[in-house]
Tab-separated table of C-alpha atoms in Angstrom:
chain	number	residue	atom	x	y	z
C	1	MET	CA	119.338	46.694	-90.281
C	2	THR	CA	118.051	49.319	-88.659
C	3	ILE	CA	116.685	49.362	-85.115
C	4	ALA	CA	114.882	51.909	-83.690
C	5	PHE	CA	115.727	53.346	-80.252
C	6	HIS	CA	113.763	55.536	-78.241
C	7	PRO	CA	115.281	58.137	-75.948
C	8	ARG	CA	112.362	58.081	-73.539
C	9	ARG	CA	113.467	54.256	-73.200
C	10	ARG	CA	116.951	55.281	-71.596
C	11	HIS	CA	115.438	57.860	-68.828
C	12	HIS	CA	112.688	54.552	-67.959
C	13	VAL	CA	116.068	52.142	-67.844
C	14	LEU	CA	117.916	54.727	-64.941
C	15	GLY	CA	115.267	54.805	-62.929
C	16	ALA	CA	113.993	51.152	-63.302
C	17	VAL	CA	117.659	50.024	-62.553
C	18	ALA	CA	117.872	52.432	-59.547
C	19	VAL	CA	114.670	50.597	-58.338
C	20	ALA	CA	116.263	47.211	-59.179
C	21	LEU	CA	119.273	47.627	-57.047
C	22	ALA	CA	117.465	48.533	-53.814
C	23	VAL	CA	116.642	44.876	-54.178
C	24	VAL	CA	119.585	43.254	-55.032
C	25	THR	CA	122.962	43.038	-52.709
C	26	ALA	CA	125.090	45.722	-53.328
C	27	ALA	CA	128.725	45.292	-55.612
C	28	THR	CA	131.610	47.102	-56.420
C	29	ALA	CA	131.236	49.345	-59.341
C	30	CYS	CA	132.460	47.373	-62.551
C	31	SER	CA	134.735	48.055	-65.547
C	32	SER	CA	133.211	49.824	-68.632
C	33	GLY	CA	131.212	47.529	-70.534
C	34	SER	CA	130.443	48.420	-74.602
C	35	GLY	CA	133.815	50.811	-74.608
C	36	GLY	CA	131.079	52.523	-76.344
C	37	SER	CA	133.848	54.879	-78.746
C	38	ASP	CA	132.561	52.903	-81.569
C	39	SER	CA	129.812	54.897	-82.565
C	40	ALA	CA	129.128	53.698	-85.804
C	41	GLY	CA	128.697	50.042	-84.263
C	42	GLN	CA	131.397	48.351	-86.908
C	43	GLY	CA	134.781	47.338	-86.063
C	44	GLY	CA	136.086	48.018	-82.956
C	45	SER	CA	135.841	45.994	-79.772
C	46	PHE	CA	132.516	44.795	-78.790
C	47	THR	CA	131.856	43.457	-75.084
C	48	VAL	CA	130.663	39.720	-74.302
C	49	TRP	CA	129.532	39.030	-70.701
C	50	ASP	CA	128.546	35.407	-69.798
C	51	PRO	CA	128.275	32.832	-66.699
C	52	TYR	CA	131.146	30.610	-67.864
C	53	PRO	CA	134.075	31.029	-65.995
C	54	GLN	CA	135.236	27.481	-65.792
C	55	PHE	CA	135.932	27.900	-69.350
C	56	ASP	CA	139.298	29.846	-70.172
C	57	GLY	CA	140.635	31.623	-73.245
C	58	SER	CA	141.206	28.388	-74.827
C	59	SER	CA	138.047	26.722	-74.627
C	60	GLN	CA	135.999	26.047	-77.379
C	61	TRP	CA	133.295	28.422	-76.043
C	62	ALA	CA	135.517	31.043	-76.267
C	63	LYS	CA	136.840	29.961	-79.501
C	64	LEU	CA	132.980	30.388	-80.715
C	65	LEU	CA	133.166	33.938	-79.352
C	66	GLU	CA	135.956	34.595	-81.027
C	67	SER	CA	134.725	33.154	-84.476
C	68	CYS	CA	131.240	34.821	-84.235
C	69	GLY	CA	133.439	38.213	-83.927
C	70	SER	CA	135.719	37.851	-86.800
C	71	GLN	CA	132.720	36.749	-88.629
C	72	SER	CA	130.613	40.247	-87.510
C	73	GLY	CA	133.553	42.205	-88.529
C	74	VAL	CA	134.521	42.816	-84.774
C	75	THR	CA	136.842	42.005	-81.983
C	76	ILE	CA	134.997	40.300	-79.028
C	77	LYS	CA	136.372	41.543	-75.254
C	78	ARG	CA	134.791	38.587	-73.090
C	79	THR	CA	134.542	38.730	-68.800
C	80	ALA	CA	133.135	36.005	-67.426
C	81	PHE	CA	131.177	36.330	-63.348
C	82	ASP	CA	129.806	33.440	-61.402
C	83	THR	CA	126.173	33.403	-61.842
C	84	SER	CA	125.590	35.023	-58.468
C	85	ASP	CA	127.613	37.929	-59.186
C	86	LEU	CA	126.077	38.645	-63.124
C	87	THR	CA	122.822	39.957	-62.325
C	88	ASN	CA	123.998	42.893	-59.711
C	89	LYS	CA	127.121	43.827	-62.297
C	90	THR	CA	124.472	43.889	-64.748
C	91	LEU	CA	122.319	45.958	-63.481
C	92	LEU	CA	125.103	48.325	-62.045
C	93	ALA	CA	126.877	48.559	-65.554
C	94	ALA	CA	123.398	49.688	-66.766
C	95	GLN	CA	122.495	52.282	-64.345
C	96	GLN	CA	126.127	53.669	-65.282
C	97	GLY	CA	125.671	53.564	-69.241
C	98	SER	CA	128.354	51.024	-69.580
C	99	ALA	CA	126.438	47.635	-69.927
C	100	PRO	CA	127.900	44.731	-72.349
C	101	ASP	CA	126.765	44.688	-76.003
C	102	VAL	CA	125.941	41.056	-75.429
C	103	LEU	CA	124.490	39.379	-72.164
C	104	ILE	CA	124.470	35.738	-71.464
C	105	VAL	CA	122.359	35.100	-68.496
C	106	ASP	CA	120.460	32.832	-66.062
C	107	ASN	CA	116.895	32.188	-67.537
C	108	PRO	CA	115.015	33.066	-64.538
C	109	VAL	CA	116.817	36.685	-64.531
C	110	VAL	CA	115.695	37.618	-67.795
C	111	SER	CA	112.339	39.059	-66.429
C	112	THR	CA	114.668	40.916	-63.753
C	113	LEU	CA	116.192	43.260	-66.165
C	114	ALA	CA	113.828	42.665	-68.588
C	115	GLU	CA	111.193	44.662	-65.583
C	116	ALA	CA	113.987	47.011	-65.319
C	117	GLY	CA	114.585	48.211	-68.942
C	118	VAL	CA	117.954	47.041	-69.243
C	119	LEU	CA	117.341	44.313	-72.204
C	120	THR	CA	116.287	45.193	-75.154
C	121	SER	CA	113.776	42.596	-76.949
C	122	THR	CA	113.622	40.335	-79.642
C	123	GLU	CA	111.294	42.691	-81.924
C	124	ASP	CA	113.942	45.560	-81.392
C	125	THR	CA	116.996	43.551	-82.684
C	126	LYS	CA	114.489	41.226	-85.328
C	127	ALA	CA	115.897	37.672	-83.873
C	128	ASP	CA	113.996	35.009	-85.401
C	129	THR	CA	112.801	32.811	-82.484
C	130	SER	CA	110.225	30.770	-84.600
C	131	GLN	CA	112.369	27.686	-84.661
C	132	ILE	CA	112.881	27.682	-80.465
C	133	ALA	CA	110.767	25.321	-78.629
C	134	PRO	CA	107.707	27.761	-77.127
C	135	ASN	CA	108.241	26.222	-73.624
C	136	LEU	CA	111.832	27.420	-73.368
C	137	LEU	CA	111.217	30.300	-74.880
C	138	ALA	CA	108.725	31.579	-72.586
C	139	ALA	CA	111.131	31.520	-69.677
C	140	GLY	CA	112.239	35.094	-71.264
C	141	GLN	CA	108.552	36.366	-72.090
C	142	GLY	CA	106.991	38.876	-70.610
C	143	GLU	CA	104.142	41.684	-70.759
C	144	GLY	CA	104.108	40.557	-74.548
C	145	LYS	CA	107.625	40.539	-75.510
C	146	THR	CA	110.615	37.878	-75.651
C	147	PHE	CA	114.245	39.465	-74.172
C	148	GLY	CA	116.369	37.358	-75.793
C	149	VAL	CA	117.227	33.798	-77.448
C	150	PRO	CA	118.145	30.599	-75.284
C	151	ILE	CA	121.256	29.159	-75.944
C	152	GLY	CA	120.516	26.065	-74.384
C	153	ALA	CA	118.381	24.091	-71.539
C	154	ASN	CA	118.885	21.580	-68.413
C	155	THR	CA	116.408	19.922	-66.635
C	156	LEU	CA	115.770	17.177	-63.694
C	157	ALA	CA	114.995	13.644	-64.275
C	158	LEU	CA	115.576	10.711	-62.157
C	159	TYR	CA	118.841	8.333	-62.138
C	160	TYR	CA	118.601	4.876	-61.054
C	161	ASN	CA	121.172	2.275	-60.414
C	162	LYS	CA	120.282	-0.835	-62.149
C	163	ASP	CA	121.980	-3.286	-60.123
C	164	VAL	CA	120.375	-1.795	-56.650
C	165	LEU	CA	116.443	-1.892	-58.370
C	166	LYS	CA	117.497	-5.795	-60.136
C	167	ALA	CA	118.686	-7.016	-56.212
C	168	ALA	CA	115.255	-5.705	-55.344
C	169	GLY	CA	113.081	-7.152	-57.306
C	170	VAL	CA	112.141	-3.643	-59.133
C	171	ASP	CA	111.389	-3.354	-63.091
C	172	VAL	CA	111.940	0.212	-63.713
C	173	ALA	CA	109.082	-0.069	-66.678
C	174	SER	CA	106.864	-0.656	-63.457
C	175	VAL	CA	107.721	3.228	-62.055
C	176	THR	CA	105.078	5.614	-64.102
C	177	ASP	CA	103.562	7.579	-61.350
C	178	TRP	CA	103.974	8.488	-57.734
C	179	PRO	CA	102.572	5.133	-56.419
C	180	SER	CA	104.483	2.878	-57.997
C	181	LEU	CA	107.625	4.976	-57.596
C	182	THR	CA	107.046	4.816	-53.898
C	183	ALA	CA	106.334	1.036	-53.958
C	184	ALA	CA	109.440	0.473	-55.721
C	185	LEU	CA	111.160	2.872	-52.994
C	186	ALA	CA	109.695	0.062	-50.448
C	187	LYS	CA	111.076	-2.798	-51.910
C	188	VAL	CA	114.787	-1.137	-51.958
C	189	THR	CA	114.632	-0.403	-48.539
C	190	ALA	CA	113.226	-3.612	-47.353
C	191	SER	CA	116.008	-5.460	-49.431
C	192	GLY	CA	118.590	-3.748	-47.463
C	193	LYS	CA	119.718	-0.319	-49.865
C	194	LYS	CA	118.643	2.955	-49.795
C	195	GLY	CA	115.774	4.723	-52.020
C	196	ILE	CA	116.045	8.134	-53.243
C	197	THR	CA	118.114	10.968	-53.001
C	198	PHE	CA	117.537	14.596	-54.021
C	199	SER	CA	118.475	18.270	-52.722
C	200	GLY	CA	115.807	19.938	-50.668
C	201	ILE	CA	118.445	22.651	-49.289
C	202	GLY	CA	116.429	26.286	-48.412
C	203	THR	CA	118.047	27.708	-51.842
C	204	GLU	CA	116.785	28.053	-55.485
C	205	GLU	CA	118.458	24.730	-55.747
C	206	GLY	CA	115.612	22.969	-53.394
C	207	THR	CA	112.916	25.104	-54.874
C	208	PHE	CA	114.244	24.052	-58.610
C	209	GLN	CA	114.447	20.137	-57.454
C	210	PHE	CA	110.839	20.459	-55.553
C	211	LEU	CA	109.096	21.678	-58.711
C	212	PRO	CA	108.756	18.645	-60.655
C	213	TRP	CA	106.628	17.155	-57.649
C	214	PHE	CA	105.273	20.440	-57.233
C	215	TRP	CA	104.573	20.375	-60.740
C	216	GLY	CA	103.541	17.178	-60.889
C	217	SER	CA	100.861	17.478	-58.755
C	218	GLY	CA	98.975	19.925	-60.886
C	219	ALA	CA	99.913	22.688	-58.718
C	220	LYS	CA	100.379	26.137	-59.345
C	221	LEU	CA	102.672	28.561	-57.683
C	222	THR	CA	100.284	31.338	-57.338
C	223	GLU	CA	98.210	28.716	-55.622
C	224	LEU	CA	100.821	26.981	-52.884
C	225	ASN	CA	98.015	26.094	-50.070
C	226	SER	CA	96.354	23.925	-52.799
C	227	GLN	CA	95.283	20.481	-52.210
C	228	ASN	CA	97.678	19.302	-54.912
C	229	ALA	CA	100.841	21.497	-53.395
C	230	VAL	CA	100.267	19.509	-50.068
C	231	ASP	CA	99.861	16.355	-51.669
C	232	ALA	CA	103.603	16.976	-53.172
C	233	VAL	CA	105.514	18.211	-49.730
C	234	SER	CA	103.287	15.019	-48.275
C	235	LEU	CA	104.996	13.111	-50.846
C	236	TRP	CA	108.456	14.235	-49.711
C	237	LYS	CA	107.592	13.928	-45.749
C	238	ASP	CA	106.470	10.633	-46.124
C	239	TRP	CA	109.659	9.700	-47.373
C	240	LEU	CA	111.617	10.863	-45.105
C	241	GLY	CA	109.370	9.309	-42.369
C	242	LYS	CA	109.506	5.782	-43.943
C	243	GLY	CA	113.086	6.153	-44.123
C	244	TYR	CA	113.070	5.803	-48.277
C	245	ALA	CA	114.528	9.070	-48.400
C	246	PRO	CA	117.540	10.110	-46.093
C	247	ASN	CA	117.548	13.450	-43.569
C	248	SER	CA	120.062	14.716	-45.425
C	249	VAL	CA	118.049	15.727	-48.173
C	250	ILE	CA	116.950	18.780	-45.996
C	251	ASN	CA	120.994	20.108	-46.471
C	252	ASN	CA	121.669	18.686	-49.682
C	253	THR	CA	122.874	20.630	-52.565
C	254	GLN	CA	122.506	18.984	-55.811
C	255	THR	CA	126.231	18.341	-55.693
C	256	THR	CA	125.911	16.357	-52.133
C	257	SER	CA	123.020	14.476	-53.415
C	258	TRP	CA	124.708	13.139	-56.536
C	259	GLN	CA	127.715	12.135	-54.095
C	260	GLU	CA	125.034	10.136	-51.974
C	261	PHE	CA	123.629	8.371	-55.648
C	262	ALA	CA	127.738	7.809	-56.750
C	263	SER	CA	128.221	5.757	-53.480
C	264	GLY	CA	126.101	3.142	-54.890
C	265	ASP	CA	123.705	2.590	-52.315
C	266	TYR	CA	121.035	4.489	-53.952
C	267	ALA	CA	118.106	2.784	-56.333
C	268	PHE	CA	117.086	6.773	-57.626
C	269	ALA	CA	118.842	10.373	-57.740
C	270	GLU	CA	116.820	13.610	-58.644
C	271	ASN	CA	119.340	15.261	-60.803
C	272	GLY	CA	120.322	17.072	-64.148
C	273	THR	CA	121.787	16.454	-67.513
C	274	TRP	CA	125.236	18.090	-66.641
C	275	GLN	CA	125.593	14.798	-64.318
C	276	LEU	CA	125.799	12.347	-67.088
C	277	ALA	CA	129.089	12.350	-67.459
C	278	GLY	CA	130.016	11.745	-64.131
C	279	ALA	CA	127.188	8.820	-63.849
C	280	LYS	CA	129.143	7.165	-66.525
C	281	LYS	CA	132.363	7.083	-63.694
C	282	ALA	CA	130.447	6.280	-61.235
C	283	GLY	CA	131.428	2.173	-61.525
C	284	PHE	CA	128.085	0.842	-61.995
C	285	ASP	CA	125.050	0.734	-64.789
C	286	PHE	CA	122.405	3.093	-64.780
C	287	GLY	CA	119.560	4.301	-66.553
C	288	ILE	CA	117.088	7.749	-66.656
C	289	ILE	CA	113.916	8.212	-66.541
C	290	PRO	CA	111.910	11.030	-66.609
C	291	VAL	CA	110.506	12.584	-63.387
C	292	PRO	CA	107.058	11.074	-63.075
C	293	ALA	CA	103.805	13.021	-62.029
C	294	LYS	CA	101.465	12.190	-59.501
C	295	ALA	CA	98.942	10.477	-61.680
C	296	GLY	CA	101.216	9.013	-64.533
C	297	GLY	CA	103.413	10.570	-67.410
C	298	VAL	CA	105.905	13.168	-67.476
C	299	ALA	CA	105.816	15.697	-64.944
C	300	PRO	CA	107.182	18.996	-65.844
C	301	ALA	CA	110.566	19.803	-64.458
C	302	PRO	CA	111.872	23.555	-64.399
C	303	THR	CA	114.238	24.900	-67.106
C	304	GLY	CA	117.868	25.832	-66.360
C	305	GLY	CA	120.042	27.454	-69.079
C	306	GLU	CA	120.791	30.618	-70.429
C	307	PHE	CA	119.366	33.159	-72.589
C	308	VAL	CA	121.492	35.384	-75.152
C	309	THR	CA	119.850	38.800	-74.557
C	310	VAL	CA	121.319	42.490	-75.904
C	311	PRO	CA	121.235	45.378	-73.087
C	312	VAL	CA	120.088	48.873	-73.986
C	313	GLN	CA	123.058	51.115	-75.514
C	314	LYS	CA	123.443	54.549	-75.283
C	315	GLN	CA	124.492	53.976	-78.944
C	316	SER	CA	121.845	52.208	-81.044
C	317	ALA	CA	123.950	52.074	-84.300
C	318	ARG	CA	125.901	48.954	-81.996
C	319	TYR	CA	122.695	47.276	-82.139
C	320	PRO	CA	122.751	45.463	-85.606
C	321	THR	CA	126.072	44.208	-84.873
C	322	SER	CA	125.213	43.052	-81.439
C	323	ALA	CA	122.558	41.027	-83.468
C	324	LYS	CA	124.741	39.655	-85.673
C	325	LEU	CA	126.784	38.067	-82.626
C	326	VAL	CA	123.321	36.937	-80.895
C	327	ASP	CA	122.580	35.006	-84.187
C	328	CYS	CA	125.764	33.462	-84.676
C	329	LEU	CA	125.934	32.177	-81.165
C	330	THR	CA	122.503	30.582	-81.189
C	331	ASN	CA	122.022	29.501	-84.851
C	332	ALA	CA	121.685	25.777	-85.925
C	333	ASP	CA	125.157	25.474	-87.300
C	334	ASN	CA	126.903	26.408	-83.622
C	335	SER	CA	124.531	24.912	-81.923
C	336	LEU	CA	125.370	21.411	-81.649
C	337	ALA	CA	128.681	22.566	-80.719
C	338	THR	CA	127.563	25.580	-78.511
C	339	ASP	CA	125.466	22.860	-76.178
C	340	THR	CA	127.635	19.852	-76.293
C	341	THR	CA	130.570	22.527	-74.627
C	342	LEU	CA	127.547	23.348	-72.079
C	343	SER	CA	126.239	20.209	-71.919
C	344	TYR	CA	122.818	21.884	-72.862
C	345	ILE	CA	119.975	19.933	-74.678
C	346	ALA	CA	119.334	22.625	-77.669
C	347	PRO	CA	116.641	24.724	-77.661
C	348	THR	CA	115.424	23.474	-81.380
C	349	THR	CA	113.987	20.084	-82.463
C	350	ALA	CA	116.201	20.125	-85.331
C	351	VAL	CA	119.401	20.166	-83.190
C	352	GLN	CA	118.247	17.799	-80.547
C	353	ALA	CA	117.965	15.166	-83.218
C	354	LYS	CA	121.358	15.463	-84.139
C	355	GLN	CA	122.353	15.663	-80.790
C	356	VAL	CA	120.995	12.115	-79.897
C	357	ALA	CA	121.749	10.743	-82.915
C	358	ALA	CA	125.534	11.651	-81.492
C	359	ASN	CA	125.029	10.491	-77.774
C	360	PRO	CA	121.238	8.496	-77.706
C	361	ASP	CA	121.674	8.622	-73.841
C	362	LEU	CA	120.336	12.600	-74.644
C	363	ASP	CA	117.114	10.534	-75.293
C	364	VAL	CA	115.436	11.312	-72.170
C	365	TRP	CA	116.497	14.914	-71.603
C	366	VAL	CA	115.391	15.534	-74.822
C	367	LYS	CA	112.248	14.389	-73.814
C	368	ALA	CA	112.429	16.203	-70.458
C	369	VAL	CA	113.481	18.980	-71.467
C	370	ASN	CA	110.435	18.931	-74.042
C	371	SER	CA	108.515	18.662	-70.925
C	372	ALA	CA	109.497	21.053	-68.888
C	373	LYS	CA	108.444	24.787	-68.397
C	374	GLY	CA	110.599	27.952	-67.317
C	375	ARG	CA	110.374	29.359	-63.379
C	376	THR	CA	108.887	32.600	-64.610
C	377	SER	CA	106.577	31.375	-66.929
C	378	ASP	CA	102.638	31.878	-66.174
C	379	ASN	CA	102.968	35.292	-66.446
C	380	LEU	CA	105.164	35.002	-62.611
C	381	GLY	CA	108.314	37.170	-64.022
C	382	THR	CA	109.653	39.127	-60.857
C	383	LYS	CA	107.311	37.708	-58.702
C	384	TYR	CA	109.092	34.310	-58.605
C	385	PRO	CA	111.877	35.007	-56.413
C	386	GLY	CA	109.502	35.592	-53.670
C	387	ILE	CA	106.916	32.834	-54.848
C	388	SER	CA	110.306	30.664	-54.344
C	389	GLU	CA	111.660	31.404	-51.060
C	390	GLN	CA	108.127	30.959	-49.546
C	391	LEU	CA	107.967	27.751	-50.931
C	392	ARG	CA	111.096	26.549	-50.204
C	393	THR	CA	110.715	27.560	-46.393
C	394	ALA	CA	107.525	25.736	-46.441
C	395	VAL	CA	109.245	22.524	-47.775
C	396	GLN	CA	112.161	23.275	-45.158
C	397	SER	CA	109.409	23.680	-42.205
C	398	VAL	CA	107.262	20.166	-43.263
C	399	LEU	CA	110.740	17.921	-43.556
C	400	SER	CA	112.056	19.111	-40.662
C	401	GLY	CA	109.075	18.154	-38.485
C	402	ALA	CA	108.508	22.034	-37.603
C	403	GLN	CA	105.104	22.193	-39.127
C	404	SER	CA	102.078	20.123	-40.933
C	405	PRO	CA	102.459	20.334	-44.941
C	406	GLN	CA	98.972	22.190	-44.692
C	407	ALA	CA	100.393	25.066	-41.940
C	408	ALA	CA	103.390	25.275	-43.741
C	409	LEU	CA	102.346	26.215	-47.251
C	410	SER	CA	99.039	28.151	-46.183
C	411	ALA	CA	101.798	30.788	-43.961
C	412	ALA	CA	103.631	30.235	-47.371
C	413	GLN	CA	100.418	31.591	-49.338
C	414	ASN	CA	99.715	34.246	-47.272
C	415	LYS	CA	103.215	35.737	-47.255
C	416	ILE	CA	102.797	35.885	-50.820
C	417	LYS	CA	99.822	37.712	-51.007
């Protein structure tokens, strides 16, 4: 396979990365990425950077990387970074001409790296994305191009405590929209238990948890002060005011809100796929339902998860081997094991069916992922971080009582303009 490389693009990368670096926190210079002595792109070592430092060299993930390297005729030199460090280090490496051959990166970051000219597109690498769910692929798309392949996805839903609901006389099947959910919370609190907990902290975690309610109202991220948006933040505010949700949600991370639910006192908790194993150890019967939209149905929740990408290299002859590595990491044969290891829902319907067959508890998560959307979708791209910051600032202001929903969201809309 031959992949065209345009000399002009390299010049563009250096200039664009310099601009991108101006808006990220400075980091120390990292070690050489591609180790470009293998000018033919065959044999030798290929570098892979990923955001999974929790998996050491003995893990199934590390073994898969080694296996994909062997199948591609190369040795894998893997480096794992915390997610927060990976973007900065990648931008710096691209500026220095030492980007990794394969980069696995959080999906909202793809647009930032693509706009900076750091990433090749799937058109360049000839990657087949035809079987990938369009809503998941959208998180890595911009300007009519796709920059990588999703390795898997997670999202949010509502966990519920069966014992708490039963004691309050609530049938979870009746919870289909915002009014019925609020009615259920009223019954639970009247019975002496607690209603719902979630993460409303003033970080991306808070935005992530608010988006199902924001999108579920019909609101758009380009119109933060719409009536639908006001309805969404008013819902959370009303829950706090009536005692259906604790004031701690203002500072809760997803971890601390989960700890509240795990106490056994709460009826509901908004949280993610990654908490399923913890739920099974909580000591009480639980269930999971999708986050309901305002008027019924499933609310779109934001997708979490990473894309496997191929950064721009000085030596274009390396691309065919990089493309083989991407295909190995994301193909149907490996996807089931990979997504099980990473606690993700697979990005293709065929593998999703295998996951549910192996673990029926994942059925609700498959449905939630198939209704989810990327945070940078709707052509937001690199505009998303600024919008997210203003949205979560507005939510914090409302929950704390500093501003009314309309005033806070109007201020946020003025700032993103």
